[in-house]
Amino acid sequence: MSDIAKNFIFWLVVLILFIFIMYGMNMHNMNNQNIDYTTFLSAVNKHEVQKVCIDENYINIIKKDHSKYITYIPLYDSKLLNRLLANDVIISSNPPQKHSIMFSVFVSWFPTVLLIGLWLYFMYQVKNNHNHNSTSFGKSKTYIFSKDQINITFNDVAGCDEAKEEVSELVEYLKEPKKFQKLGGKIPKGILMIGPPGTGKTLLAKAIAGEAKVSFLTMSGSDFVEMFVGVGASRVRDVFKHARKSAPCIIFIDEIDAVGRQRGSITSGGNDEREQTLNQMLVEMDGFKGNEGIILIAATNRPDVLDSALLRPGRFDRQVIVPLPDIRGREKILEVHMKNIPIASDVNPMVIARGTPGFSGADLSNLVNESALYAARLNKNLVSMLDFEKAKDRMMIGSERRSMIMTEIQKEFTAYHESGHVIVGRLVPEHDPAHKVTIVPRGRALGVTFFLPESDILSISRQKLESQISTLYGGRLAEEIIYGSKKVSTGAMNDIKIATNLARNMITQWGFSDKLGPLLYTDDENNQLFLNHTVSKSSYISNETARIIDEEMKVLIDKNYNRAKKLLNSNLDILHAMKDALMKYETIDSVQIDDLMNRKKVRDPAGWNNHNHQN
Ligand code: ADP
Ligand code: ZN
């Protein structure tokens, strides 16, 4: 944009200068001395004048001593010519209005010519970029780090061990692409890193490059989206060309959702430029065969808005989740950043980690920095716990406070909710066991319970489906049991949605209703009921049938809801214990869940530093 502005100003200056020059040319003979008409006539009478050039309303005069003058004709003087001839003055004249016609033609055409010129210039620039990318216009704002410039390794990235593990094989590949090609191994071309801002996606991508000792190209998706159609696409081409030159390398695209939003969706407003950019990106991705040693890594906070074409096999088909760190993650991140500042002996990272739920890696790095600044302001040599407390309070209460940062009350609420899911899930028959629970916010969910394995929905038994419905209501029920029905939150919306859909499918598609029998009551393609009261021509369900479907769904849901309620009420002690464990550890694994379900003392998870924990 600034390039375009610069160009525009340049041309404006040229235009103004040109007009001045034209104007100046019209002020011909500016140097000639101006004399009055009477003086001129007397000079003629004295035979001093050698030559005159008579124009419409003025006369250029050359005297015999070669001095030049100009005078203006006051009125039409019929005797002038005779008088001049009588005094042997050479008379000449200019073709009528020669100057002014030229000038007016120029003035009237110049803006048009200028506009056409400008247009041709821009066209040339864009086209040029397609072929040579030799100008700055349309060139991507890519930052290239050569392999020697990156000194970040996996040790600098803390608290996202799963993500680190998932990307570590890329390091091997980038180090020795040939080894993998020999065995026909298929290495992903594109990796999508999903996670809230500041969780270390850029850092992790850079660390991959640092570990593998390859170059790193980085740019932001929003840089691609320009005012002019075609510029974004040319930038994409540009980036890939750079990448091919510096392969093996990593291309990192931050904020991919800026370009990769669903095409033709309402929110996008049919932005041609973005679509072209996205298409170009898809073309380029399909173009490299994955044996050039280029790996694309894109980061986003909103995978749900991405165009599905981006996520297809051979593109960004591998997804790595980089979540907000849990309490142990925060401790490790703090330790990484504390290495760079002098720390007093009273500083306990675990205590700080416990007081900063919802902080991202970037927040924590900022916290360490702020604390150091506090200490420096007081001329201290070491950063003490007090400095950390002050910086933390300021970040949590001050203007920098972010919505993600959780309060203790929110944490507890989420802990009960997730515990409800886990406990019901463990006690109903045939349910996949919960292997991990966390109350660290993820996406738009406040907490998550992970059940293993994720089964194929087509082959599930009726009993298992009913167990799932019970489990889904476990979260909401736990809230209600602990806080009362007035305090339940909207957080269970997604659970309710999934449970309702399950129940509907069980009755209308999978034939699990005794009253309705094994009949299909939906349109296969989009799972929409053909209800009588819709205008659809193909409606073939009567109002009566629709009513029975609703009834049967209600019966099914009530049954499983009440089962979950009973299970929770008879295991309230486990519910409280699990809440306490979640408050302490934020994430608990299957071993700890086993302990809780068996009413044993909860073991610490691996890597938990017990001595840190005595506050
Ligand atoms: P994102 O790309 O996810 O928005 P960044 O990678 O840009 O986040 O993180 C910004 C900064 O925050 C990093 O440079 C680093 O100092 C700090 N940071 C973020 N996550 C971590 C982490 N997991 N470990 C250590 N430092 C981190
Ligand atoms: Zn839930």
XYZ file of C-alpha atoms and ligand atoms in Angstrom:
643
model
C 0.000 0.000 0.000
C 2.748 2.445 0.885
C 4.460 1.581 -2.378
C 1.374 2.541 -4.282
C 1.046 5.748 -2.315
C 4.662 6.605 -3.085
C 4.127 5.984 -6.767
C 1.058 8.146 -6.764
C 2.809 11.039 -5.079
C 5.684 10.752 -7.522
C 3.362 11.082 -10.490
C 1.487 13.953 -8.895
C 4.733 15.864 -8.521
C 5.579 15.166 -12.156
C 2.187 16.508 -13.198
C 2.523 19.693 -11.208
C 6.033 20.338 -12.525
C 4.849 19.800 -16.068
C 2.051 22.295 -15.696
C 4.457 24.850 -14.323
C 6.796 24.348 -17.244
C 3.975 24.739 -19.739
C 2.797 27.819 -17.967
C 6.298 29.214 -17.966
C 6.653 28.637 -21.706
C 3.558 30.668 -22.283
C 5.073 33.557 -20.382
C 7.392 33.975 -23.334
C 9.935 36.711 -23.379
C 9.748 37.178 -19.692
C 13.262 38.597 -19.880
C 12.337 41.368 -22.274
C 11.984 44.703 -20.671
C 8.529 46.123 -20.640
C 8.133 49.608 -22.092
C 5.032 51.698 -22.629
C 3.529 52.308 -26.017
C 4.444 55.974 -26.143
C 8.097 55.193 -25.508
C 7.899 52.638 -28.276
C 6.428 55.126 -30.736
C 9.020 57.747 -29.958
C 11.757 55.140 -30.401
C 10.322 54.371 -33.820
C 10.301 58.036 -34.706
C 13.931 58.307 -33.592
C 14.877 55.411 -35.955
C 16.094 53.377 -33.022
C 13.960 50.323 -33.806
C 15.229 47.725 -36.219
C 12.570 45.028 -36.087
C 9.188 44.273 -34.529
C 7.135 41.141 -34.223
C 3.471 41.989 -33.829
C 1.290 39.565 -31.974
C -2.384 39.811 -31.133
C -2.007 42.308 -28.311
C 1.670 42.896 -27.848
C 4.753 43.738 -29.832
C 8.245 42.332 -29.447
C 10.775 44.962 -30.201
C 14.423 44.642 -31.215
C 16.328 47.879 -31.246
C 19.297 48.603 -33.445
C 21.560 48.206 -30.411
C 20.120 44.618 -30.155
C 18.336 45.313 -26.912
C 14.917 43.693 -26.689
C 11.682 45.153 -25.365
C 8.070 44.324 -25.212
C 5.054 46.601 -25.272
C 1.334 46.058 -25.209
C -0.985 47.548 -27.735
C -3.499 49.802 -25.975
C -6.081 50.136 -28.802
C -6.200 49.110 -32.367
C -3.747 51.517 -33.981
C -4.506 51.756 -37.731
C -1.592 54.058 -38.381
C 1.006 51.840 -36.746
C 1.986 49.842 -39.817
C 2.433 52.988 -41.966
C 4.465 54.619 -39.259
C 6.713 51.554 -38.956
C 7.179 51.301 -42.714
C 7.998 54.960 -42.915
C 10.784 54.411 -40.387
C 12.236 51.301 -42.133
C 11.309 48.915 -39.382
C 11.196 45.240 -40.351
C 7.733 43.914 -39.537
C 6.874 40.321 -38.810
C 4.135 38.414 -37.041
C 3.375 34.994 -35.543
C 0.778 32.614 -36.892
C -2.405 33.436 -35.010
C -2.754 31.837 -31.519
C -0.102 29.225 -32.131
C 1.029 29.075 -28.536
C -2.297 29.111 -26.856
C -3.771 26.332 -28.960
C -0.830 24.087 -28.184
C -1.175 24.926 -24.570
C -4.888 24.323 -24.295
C -4.611 21.016 -26.125
C -1.960 19.946 -23.670
C -3.909 21.064 -20.646
C -7.069 19.301 -21.726
C -5.371 16.054 -22.731
C -2.648 15.839 -20.170
C -4.702 14.335 -17.286
C -6.109 11.672 -19.591
C -2.697 10.833 -20.952
C -1.351 10.742 -17.420
C -4.082 8.381 -16.246
C -3.517 6.033 -19.149
C 0.180 6.154 -18.421
C -0.376 5.337 -14.771
C -2.645 2.468 -15.650
C -0.148 1.036 -18.125
C 2.547 1.416 -15.493
C 0.621 -0.586 -12.903
C -0.345 -3.222 -15.419
C 3.266 -3.553 -16.387
C 4.300 -3.823 -12.770
C 1.836 -6.575 -11.994
C 2.690 -8.463 -15.152
C 6.340 -7.977 -14.501
C 5.909 -9.560 -11.135
C 4.431 -12.620 -12.665
C 7.566 -13.084 -14.691
C 10.505 -11.437 -13.061
C 9.474 -10.140 -9.654
C 12.116 -7.534 -10.104
C 10.179 -4.648 -8.593
C 8.961 -4.013 -5.111
C 5.323 -3.723 -6.075
C 3.600 -7.045 -5.496
C 6.630 -8.557 -3.903
C 5.799 -10.477 -0.788
C 6.711 -9.191 2.618
C 8.561 -12.375 3.311
C 11.170 -12.576 5.958
C 13.819 -15.083 5.165
C 16.040 -16.495 7.833
C 18.938 -18.528 6.568
C 19.864 -21.602 8.515
C 22.627 -19.770 10.371
C 20.271 -17.056 11.532
C 18.015 -19.353 13.498
C 19.259 -20.293 16.900
C 15.971 -21.582 18.269
C 15.698 -25.244 19.154
C 13.054 -27.459 20.697
C 14.522 -26.605 24.100
C 13.176 -23.082 23.727
C 9.650 -24.342 23.232
C 8.082 -25.584 26.427
C 4.731 -26.830 27.548
C 3.445 -28.285 24.312
C 5.119 -31.667 24.323
C 2.495 -33.386 22.202
C 2.784 -30.829 19.432
C 6.559 -31.051 19.644
C 6.459 -34.801 19.339
C 4.176 -34.598 16.336
C 6.467 -32.282 14.415
C 9.739 -33.887 15.405
C 9.676 -36.314 12.493
C 9.707 -33.338 10.145
C 13.159 -32.493 11.443
C 14.447 -35.870 10.336
C 12.876 -35.451 6.962
C 14.281 -31.979 6.388
C 17.716 -33.170 7.444
C 17.762 -36.089 5.061
C 14.977 -35.889 2.498
C 16.671 -38.493 0.303
C 16.540 -41.157 2.965
C 12.775 -40.905 3.116
C 12.268 -40.751 -0.625
C 14.203 -43.965 -1.100
C 11.716 -45.865 0.996
C 8.782 -44.182 -0.682
C 7.746 -42.546 2.560
C 5.141 -39.879 2.201
C 5.964 -36.756 4.093
C 3.235 -34.226 4.652
C 3.533 -31.107 2.545
C 1.421 -28.927 4.709
C 0.898 -28.751 8.417
C -1.767 -26.689 10.050
C -0.978 -25.483 13.536
C -4.103 -24.695 15.436
C -4.099 -22.724 18.637
C -4.840 -19.394 20.276
C -2.470 -16.480 19.708
C 0.784 -16.534 21.588
C 0.914 -20.256 22.265
C 4.167 -20.619 20.368
C 3.122 -21.694 16.880
C 5.669 -19.449 15.194
C 8.234 -20.439 17.767
C 7.639 -24.135 17.189
C 7.860 -23.774 13.408
C 11.098 -21.861 13.805
C 12.424 -24.484 16.169
C 11.831 -27.142 13.506
C 13.928 -25.099 11.100
C 16.523 -24.553 13.833
C 16.757 -28.241 14.663
C 16.934 -29.302 11.032
C 19.271 -26.433 10.125
C 17.217 -25.276 7.151
C 16.045 -21.823 6.088
C 12.822 -20.365 7.319
C 10.490 -18.167 5.283
C 7.803 -16.401 7.210
C 4.914 -14.185 6.243
C 1.440 -13.391 7.375
C -1.725 -14.309 5.556
C -2.956 -10.772 5.911
C 0.012 -9.525 3.850
C -1.394 -11.342 0.856
C -4.666 -9.547 0.897
C -4.132 -6.358 -1.049
C -6.288 -3.770 -2.673
C -5.449 -4.772 -6.205
C -6.635 -7.994 -7.695
C -3.764 -10.201 -8.671
C -1.202 -8.841 -6.259
C -1.843 -11.492 -3.618
C -1.567 -14.255 -6.170
C 1.699 -12.863 -7.460
C 3.006 -12.738 -3.920
C 2.185 -16.381 -3.453
C 4.113 -17.257 -6.612
C 6.948 -15.140 -5.387
C 7.128 -16.893 -2.036
C 7.155 -20.337 -3.556
C 9.874 -19.323 -5.962
C 11.998 -18.081 -3.097
C 11.315 -21.307 -1.289
C 12.420 -23.445 -4.220
C 15.639 -21.481 -4.359
C 16.368 -21.952 -0.684
C 15.137 -25.542 -0.289
C 15.239 -27.456 1.965
C 13.238 -24.951 3.935
C 10.090 -24.222 5.837
C 7.470 -21.755 4.664
C 5.522 -20.423 7.601
C 2.245 -18.628 6.947
C 0.774 -16.940 9.986
C -2.956 -16.124 10.109
C -3.783 -18.352 7.169
C -7.470 -17.654 7.796
C -6.956 -14.177 6.321
C -6.608 -15.798 2.884
C -7.983 -19.245 3.483
C -11.523 -18.424 4.486
C -14.254 -20.446 2.913
C -14.761 -19.207 -0.612
C -18.083 -17.648 -1.381
C -19.198 -17.606 2.231
C -21.320 -14.758 3.455
C -18.729 -13.278 5.783
C -16.149 -13.077 3.030
C -18.363 -10.865 0.901
C -17.098 -12.504 -2.289
C -13.648 -11.005 -2.167
C -12.151 -11.735 -5.574
C -8.661 -10.905 -4.548
C -8.673 -13.305 -1.627
C -10.117 -16.051 -3.742
C -7.451 -15.630 -6.380
C -4.778 -15.675 -3.737
C -6.185 -18.821 -2.211
C -6.470 -20.492 -5.606
C -2.892 -19.620 -6.399
C -1.815 -21.105 -3.089
C -3.649 -24.328 -3.877
C -2.072 -24.458 -7.318
C 1.404 -23.977 -5.869
C 0.823 -26.604 -3.213
C -0.315 -29.115 -5.785
C 2.667 -28.146 -7.904
C 5.399 -29.331 -5.602
C 5.614 -32.996 -5.208
C 6.853 -33.069 -1.675
C 10.323 -34.164 -2.706
C 11.781 -30.696 -2.930
C 12.339 -30.519 0.777
C 9.821 -27.738 1.293
C 7.351 -27.986 4.126
C 4.533 -25.543 4.517
C 3.390 -24.711 8.001
C 0.356 -22.532 8.494
C -1.012 -21.203 11.742
C -4.553 -20.308 12.631
C -6.830 -19.749 15.545
C -9.946 -20.447 13.505
C -9.713 -23.785 11.685
C -13.501 -23.783 11.420
C -13.560 -20.927 8.901
C -10.928 -22.394 6.584
C -11.847 -23.422 3.089
C -12.139 -27.186 2.974
C -10.016 -27.255 -0.171
C -7.044 -26.255 1.956
C -7.480 -29.240 4.223
C -7.660 -31.867 1.512
C -5.069 -34.643 1.283
C -1.836 -33.366 -0.191
C -2.385 -29.910 1.221
C -2.721 -28.974 4.881
C -3.829 -32.475 5.727
C -1.877 -32.778 8.953
C -3.114 -30.816 11.915
C -1.150 -30.093 15.051
C -2.911 -28.553 17.984
C -0.894 -26.084 20.009
C -3.068 -25.485 23.065
C -2.755 -23.018 25.882
C -0.321 -24.461 28.394
C -1.578 -26.178 31.511
C -0.044 -25.583 34.900
C 3.015 -27.762 34.245
C 3.429 -26.279 30.806
C 3.361 -22.801 32.283
C 5.988 -23.774 34.809
C 8.288 -25.011 32.057
C 7.728 -21.958 29.874
C 8.522 -19.710 32.829
C 11.704 -21.679 33.428
C 12.736 -21.249 29.789
C 12.317 -17.506 29.944
C 13.768 -17.130 33.428
C 17.067 -18.469 32.119
C 17.667 -15.105 30.530
C 17.313 -12.969 33.658
C 18.961 -13.062 37.096
C 16.480 -14.693 39.435
C 16.383 -14.453 43.234
C 16.268 -17.692 45.187
C 12.734 -17.104 46.455
C 11.225 -17.311 42.976
C 9.170 -20.458 42.511
C 7.947 -20.997 38.924
C 5.308 -23.468 40.056
C 3.695 -20.919 42.339
C 3.610 -18.376 39.527
C 2.250 -21.015 37.150
C -0.544 -21.799 39.565
C -1.558 -18.145 39.698
C -1.666 -17.641 35.943
C -4.386 -19.901 34.524
C -5.212 -19.105 30.915
C -1.910 -17.333 30.233
C -0.343 -18.163 26.883
C 3.361 -18.640 26.290
C 3.585 -15.085 25.009
C 1.820 -13.799 28.149
C 4.297 -15.655 30.321
C 7.280 -14.397 28.382
C 5.836 -10.936 28.802
C 5.365 -11.544 32.520
C 9.019 -12.465 32.981
C 10.028 -9.384 31.052
C 7.756 -7.082 33.062
C 9.072 -8.487 36.327
C 12.625 -7.794 35.237
C 11.616 -4.229 34.416
C 10.060 -3.785 37.870
C 13.259 -5.019 39.509
C 15.370 -2.778 37.309
C 13.308 0.249 38.220
C 14.131 -0.414 41.868
C 17.832 -0.829 41.047
C 17.824 -4.438 42.173
C 20.329 -7.002 40.969
C 17.969 -9.955 41.144
C 14.328 -10.356 40.168
C 12.376 -11.495 43.205
C 9.022 -13.160 43.729
C 7.565 -9.793 44.691
C 8.392 -8.392 41.257
C 6.676 -11.337 39.641
C 3.596 -10.851 41.800
C 3.408 -7.192 40.888
C 3.803 -7.845 37.178
C 1.248 -10.633 37.325
C -1.314 -8.459 39.094
C -0.843 -5.744 36.576
C -1.318 -8.111 33.666
C -4.375 -9.742 35.179
C -6.133 -6.625 36.364
C -4.785 -3.968 34.053
C -5.759 -3.099 30.556
C -3.819 -6.000 29.126
C -6.197 -8.492 30.617
C -7.400 -10.884 28.001
C -10.709 -12.653 27.884
C -9.048 -16.051 27.959
C -7.612 -15.551 31.390
C -9.727 -17.577 33.776
C -10.784 -16.724 37.266
C -10.686 -19.301 40.061
C -14.471 -19.488 39.969
C -14.503 -20.239 36.254
C -11.826 -22.832 36.768
C -13.824 -24.588 39.441
C -16.968 -24.490 37.354
C -15.178 -26.052 34.417
C -13.539 -28.629 36.690
C -16.927 -29.840 37.919
C -18.335 -29.876 34.398
C -15.517 -31.954 32.933
C -15.459 -34.272 35.970
C -19.140 -34.928 35.342
C -18.365 -36.129 31.817
C -15.499 -38.319 32.998
C -17.330 -39.986 35.870
C -20.442 -40.813 33.879
C -18.263 -41.987 30.998
C -16.402 -44.361 33.309
C -19.552 -45.818 34.850
C -21.817 -46.453 31.861
C -21.374 -49.677 29.873
C -19.294 -49.878 26.697
C -18.083 -46.313 26.850
C -14.647 -45.404 25.571
C -12.524 -44.575 28.604
C -11.547 -40.981 29.206
C -7.777 -40.851 28.909
C -7.190 -37.193 29.554
C -9.135 -34.260 30.939
C -8.141 -30.638 30.978
C -9.639 -27.397 32.181
C -7.302 -25.317 30.063
C -9.461 -23.489 27.539
C -9.224 -24.890 24.046
C -10.865 -23.196 21.127
C -14.182 -21.955 22.318
C -14.548 -24.746 24.858
C -13.545 -24.030 28.420
C -12.389 -27.561 29.069
C -12.067 -30.804 27.194
C -12.426 -34.460 28.011
C -10.668 -36.789 25.610
C -12.148 -40.199 25.071
C -10.194 -42.953 23.368
C -10.657 -44.354 20.798
C -12.785 -42.310 18.499
C -14.944 -44.975 16.951
C -16.587 -45.236 13.608
C -20.092 -44.040 14.141
C -21.677 -46.549 11.769
C -20.741 -49.576 13.795
C -21.793 -48.506 17.266
C -24.234 -50.527 19.289
C -27.391 -49.033 20.680
C -26.112 -49.495 24.212
C -22.931 -47.599 23.433
C -24.866 -44.751 21.852
C -27.049 -44.425 24.902
C -23.933 -44.381 27.067
C -22.639 -41.507 24.965
C -25.820 -39.539 25.526
C -25.552 -40.069 29.280
C -21.929 -38.984 29.270
C -22.689 -35.876 27.270
C -25.198 -34.781 29.879
C -22.733 -35.545 32.698
C -21.132 -32.112 32.404
C -24.312 -30.114 32.626
C -25.622 -32.345 35.416
C -22.494 -31.862 37.528
C -22.952 -28.088 37.273
C -26.560 -28.425 38.319
C -25.883 -30.753 41.246
C -23.143 -28.538 42.675
C -24.401 -25.048 41.905
C -28.150 -25.548 41.596
C -30.301 -25.247 38.506
C -30.213 -21.443 38.571
C -26.465 -21.282 38.080
C -26.004 -23.688 35.179
C -24.086 -22.152 32.318
C -24.451 -22.029 28.571
C -21.205 -23.975 28.361
C -23.104 -27.203 27.815
C -24.643 -26.009 24.560
C -22.365 -28.089 22.409
C -22.936 -31.195 24.550
C -26.675 -30.770 24.234
C -26.420 -30.308 20.517
C -24.414 -33.479 20.030
C -26.687 -35.482 22.335
C -29.812 -34.263 20.557
C -28.386 -35.082 17.151
C -27.388 -38.532 18.352
C -30.871 -39.171 19.664
C -32.467 -37.934 16.466
C -30.261 -40.119 14.309
C -30.946 -43.142 16.507
C -34.661 -42.750 15.966
C -34.935 -41.472 12.422
C -32.008 -43.243 10.754
C -30.842 -46.220 12.706
C -34.250 -47.650 13.584
C -33.771 -47.752 17.362
C -37.330 -46.693 18.207
C -39.881 -49.384 19.000
C -42.796 -47.160 18.097
C -41.445 -46.037 14.746
C -39.615 -49.179 13.778
C -36.593 -49.503 11.494
C -37.636 -46.947 8.923
C -35.665 -44.081 7.461
C -37.243 -40.773 8.324
C -34.637 -38.470 6.917
C -33.274 -37.321 3.656
C -29.935 -39.108 3.402
C -28.101 -36.245 1.856
C -28.397 -33.551 4.420
C -30.059 -35.240 7.365
C -32.994 -32.869 7.226
C -36.380 -34.155 8.158
C -39.009 -33.774 5.481
C -41.617 -32.342 7.723
C -45.117 -31.725 6.548
C -45.169 -28.148 7.625
C -42.189 -27.273 5.480
C -42.909 -26.114 1.971
C -40.832 -28.886 0.490
C -42.579 -30.858 -2.221
C -40.973 -34.100 -1.212
C -42.312 -33.992 2.325
C -43.530 -37.415 3.271
C -43.652 -37.324 7.047
C -47.025 -36.546 8.530
C -47.438 -34.209 11.443
C -48.366 -37.202 13.510
C -45.093 -38.983 12.699
C -43.129 -35.815 13.446
C -44.815 -35.651 16.833
C -43.922 -39.272 17.576
C -40.312 -38.631 16.604
C -40.170 -35.744 19.071
C -41.744 -37.893 21.760
C -39.410 -40.790 21.187
C -36.397 -38.498 21.281
C -37.568 -37.052 24.553
C -38.047 -40.506 26.052
C -34.608 -41.625 24.935
C -32.903 -38.495 26.228
C -34.774 -38.442 29.529
C -33.846 -42.035 30.191
C -30.154 -41.403 29.719
C -30.208 -38.032 31.418
C -31.721 -39.582 34.530
C -29.245 -42.430 34.476
C -26.364 -39.936 34.439
C -27.952 -37.974 37.273
C -28.221 -41.079 39.427
C -24.630 -42.074 38.726
C -23.307 -38.657 39.681
C -25.425 -38.352 42.805
C -24.182 -41.676 44.110
C -20.544 -40.731 43.429
C -20.441 -37.173 44.689
C -17.250 -37.847 46.646
C -15.453 -38.743 43.401
C -16.847 -35.642 41.742
C -15.381 -33.408 44.442
C -12.065 -35.255 44.461
C -11.746 -35.024 40.707
C -12.543 -31.318 40.835
C -9.761 -30.864 43.400
C -7.324 -32.798 41.227
C -8.206 -30.701 38.186
C -7.805 -27.490 40.172
C -4.371 -28.665 41.226
C -3.038 -30.192 38.021
C -5.344 -28.603 35.373
C -4.786 -31.669 33.199
C -5.137 -35.207 34.506
C -4.394 -38.433 32.681
C -5.885 -41.905 32.704
C -3.679 -43.121 35.604
C -4.940 -40.312 37.776
C -8.512 -40.868 36.661
C -8.117 -44.536 37.652
C -6.950 -43.477 41.120
C -9.894 -41.139 41.503
C -12.439 -43.684 40.345
C -11.009 -46.209 42.807
C -11.164 -43.599 45.570
C -7.405 -43.774 46.054
C -5.001 -40.944 46.653
C -4.207 -39.336 43.305
C -0.696 -39.948 42.038
C 1.240 -36.992 40.677
C 1.643 -37.060 36.902
C 5.052 -37.767 35.403
C 7.365 -34.801 35.623
C 5.463 -33.149 38.433
C 7.823 -31.440 40.789
C 6.584 -32.196 44.237
C 8.894 -30.010 46.250
C 7.778 -27.052 44.172
C 4.345 -27.679 45.264
C 4.634 -26.813 48.913
C 3.598 -23.252 48.493
P 1.943 -17.646 18.037
O 2.687 -17.823 16.761
O 1.294 -18.926 18.500
O 0.998 -16.514 18.080
P 4.545 -17.017 19.014
O 5.287 -18.233 18.626
O 4.697 -15.837 18.154
O 3.015 -17.344 19.185
O 4.933 -16.674 20.518
C 5.348 -15.389 20.909
C 6.409 -15.471 21.958
O 5.883 -16.033 23.158
C 7.554 -16.367 21.585
O 8.527 -15.675 20.877
C 8.075 -16.853 22.931
O 8.941 -15.912 23.505
C 6.814 -16.897 23.768
N 6.267 -18.257 23.786
C 5.068 -18.623 23.281
N 4.853 -19.930 23.468
C 5.940 -20.432 24.081
C 6.319 -21.735 24.510
N 5.514 -22.791 24.352
N 7.526 -21.876 25.107
C 8.326 -20.811 25.271
N 8.036 -19.578 24.873
C 6.854 -19.354 24.286
Zn -19.246 -30.518 28.285
